[in-house]
Coordinates of C-alpha atoms in Angstrom, one line a residue:
M1 CA -31.1 -19.1 -49.0
A2 CA -32.6 -17.2 -46.2
T3 CA -33.3 -19.1 -43.0
D4 CA -35.4 -17.9 -40.1
Q5 CA -33.2 -18.1 -37.0
P6 CA -35.1 -16.6 -34.1
E7 CA -32.0 -16.7 -31.8
L8 CA -30.3 -14.1 -34.1
A9 CA -33.2 -11.7 -34.0
V10 CA -32.2 -9.9 -30.8
S11 CA -34.1 -6.9 -29.7
A12 CA -32.0 -3.7 -29.4
E13 CA -33.1 -3.3 -25.8
L14 CA -31.4 -6.6 -24.9
V15 CA -28.1 -5.8 -26.5
K16 CA -25.6 -4.5 -23.9
L17 CA -23.1 -2.1 -25.5
P18 CA -19.7 -1.8 -23.9
V19 CA -19.5 1.2 -21.6
D20 CA -16.7 3.6 -22.3
S21 CA -14.9 3.1 -19.0
K22 CA -12.5 6.0 -19.5
S23 CA -15.3 8.5 -19.9
Q24 CA -17.1 6.9 -16.9
K25 CA -14.0 7.3 -14.7
R26 CA -13.4 10.9 -15.9
S27 CA -16.8 11.8 -14.6
K28 CA -16.1 10.5 -11.1
S29 CA -14.7 12.7 -8.3
P30 CA -11.3 12.0 -6.7
S31 CA -13.1 10.5 -3.7
A32 CA -14.4 7.7 -6.0
Y33 CA -10.8 6.4 -6.3
R34 CA -10.0 6.1 -2.6
K35 CA -9.0 2.7 -1.2
S36 CA -10.1 1.5 2.3
C37 CA -7.7 0.7 5.1
D38 CA -7.6 -3.1 5.6
L39 CA -7.9 -2.6 9.4
C40 CA -10.3 0.3 10.1
H41 CA -12.0 0.2 6.6
T42 CA -12.1 4.0 6.2
P43 CA -11.5 5.3 2.7
N44 CA -8.2 7.1 2.3
D45 CA -6.2 8.9 -0.3
V46 CA -2.8 7.7 1.1
L47 CA -2.1 4.2 2.4
V48 CA 1.0 2.3 3.6
R49 CA 1.6 -1.1 2.0
C50 CA 3.0 -3.4 4.6
Q51 CA 3.2 -6.9 6.1
I52 CA 1.8 -6.9 9.6
D53 CA 1.5 -10.5 10.8
E54 CA 2.9 -14.1 10.5
T55 CA 0.9 -14.7 7.2
C56 CA 3.3 -12.3 5.4
S57 CA 0.5 -11.1 3.2
W58 CA 0.5 -7.5 2.1
H59 CA -2.0 -5.0 3.6
F60 CA -2.9 -1.4 3.0
V61 CA -3.2 0.5 6.3
C62 CA -4.0 4.2 6.8
T63 CA -1.3 6.6 7.8
K64 CA -3.1 7.8 10.9
K65 CA -3.8 5.5 13.8
C66 CA -3.5 2.0 12.1
W67 CA 0.0 2.5 10.8
K68 CA 1.3 3.5 14.2
D69 CA -0.4 0.5 15.7
V70 CA 1.2 -2.0 13.4
S71 CA 4.6 -0.5 13.1
G72 CA 5.1 1.1 16.5
G73 CA 5.4 4.5 14.8
M74 CA 8.8 3.5 13.3
V75 CA 9.4 3.4 9.6
D76 CA 11.3 0.0 9.9
G77 CA 9.2 -1.2 12.8
D78 CA 10.6 -2.1 16.2
S79 CA 11.3 -5.2 18.4
N80 CA 7.6 -5.1 19.6
H81 CA 6.4 -5.5 16.0
P82 CA 8.5 -8.4 14.6
Y83 CA 6.2 -9.1 11.6
Y84 CA 6.1 -5.5 10.3
R85 CA 7.7 -4.9 7.0
Y86 CA 7.3 -1.7 4.9
G87 CA 6.3 -2.2 1.3
G88 CA 5.8 1.3 -0.1
M89 CA 3.0 3.9 -0.3
W90 CA -0.2 4.0 -2.4
K91 CA -1.7 7.3 -3.2
N92 CA -4.8 8.4 -5.0
K93 CA -3.4 10.1 -8.1
H94 CA -6.8 11.7 -8.8
A95 CA -6.8 13.6 -5.5
G96 CA -3.5 15.5 -5.9
V97 CA -2.1 14.4 -2.5
S98 CA 1.5 13.8 -1.5
A99 CA 2.8 10.6 0.2
K100 CA 6.0 12.3 1.4
K101 CA 6.8 12.6 5.0
P102 CA 6.6 16.2 6.2
K103 CA 10.0 17.8 6.9
P104 CA 10.7 18.5 10.5
K105 CA 10.3 22.1 11.6
K106 CA 13.5 23.9 12.6

């Protein structure tokens, strides 16, 4: 009861096997896991998650210039930045970086 079904005769070259995503990720360097700042678009290992405008949508901003611009340099914002709201830190766990604030020097 054999039937010839040409649609089942698929060439081995055309069959896409699933890629082992874990082994593919392991081969990447830590810089491959960086996220870009939503404002300046530079890839970073540490970003601040925050709301910055009247849309109340969450953004990832870099801890350098962009965060100071949207928050006024204050953790909880200031009166000049009424829409700023802190929402946590994102860090690249593959890079071995810290998202902690440096302790003030005595």
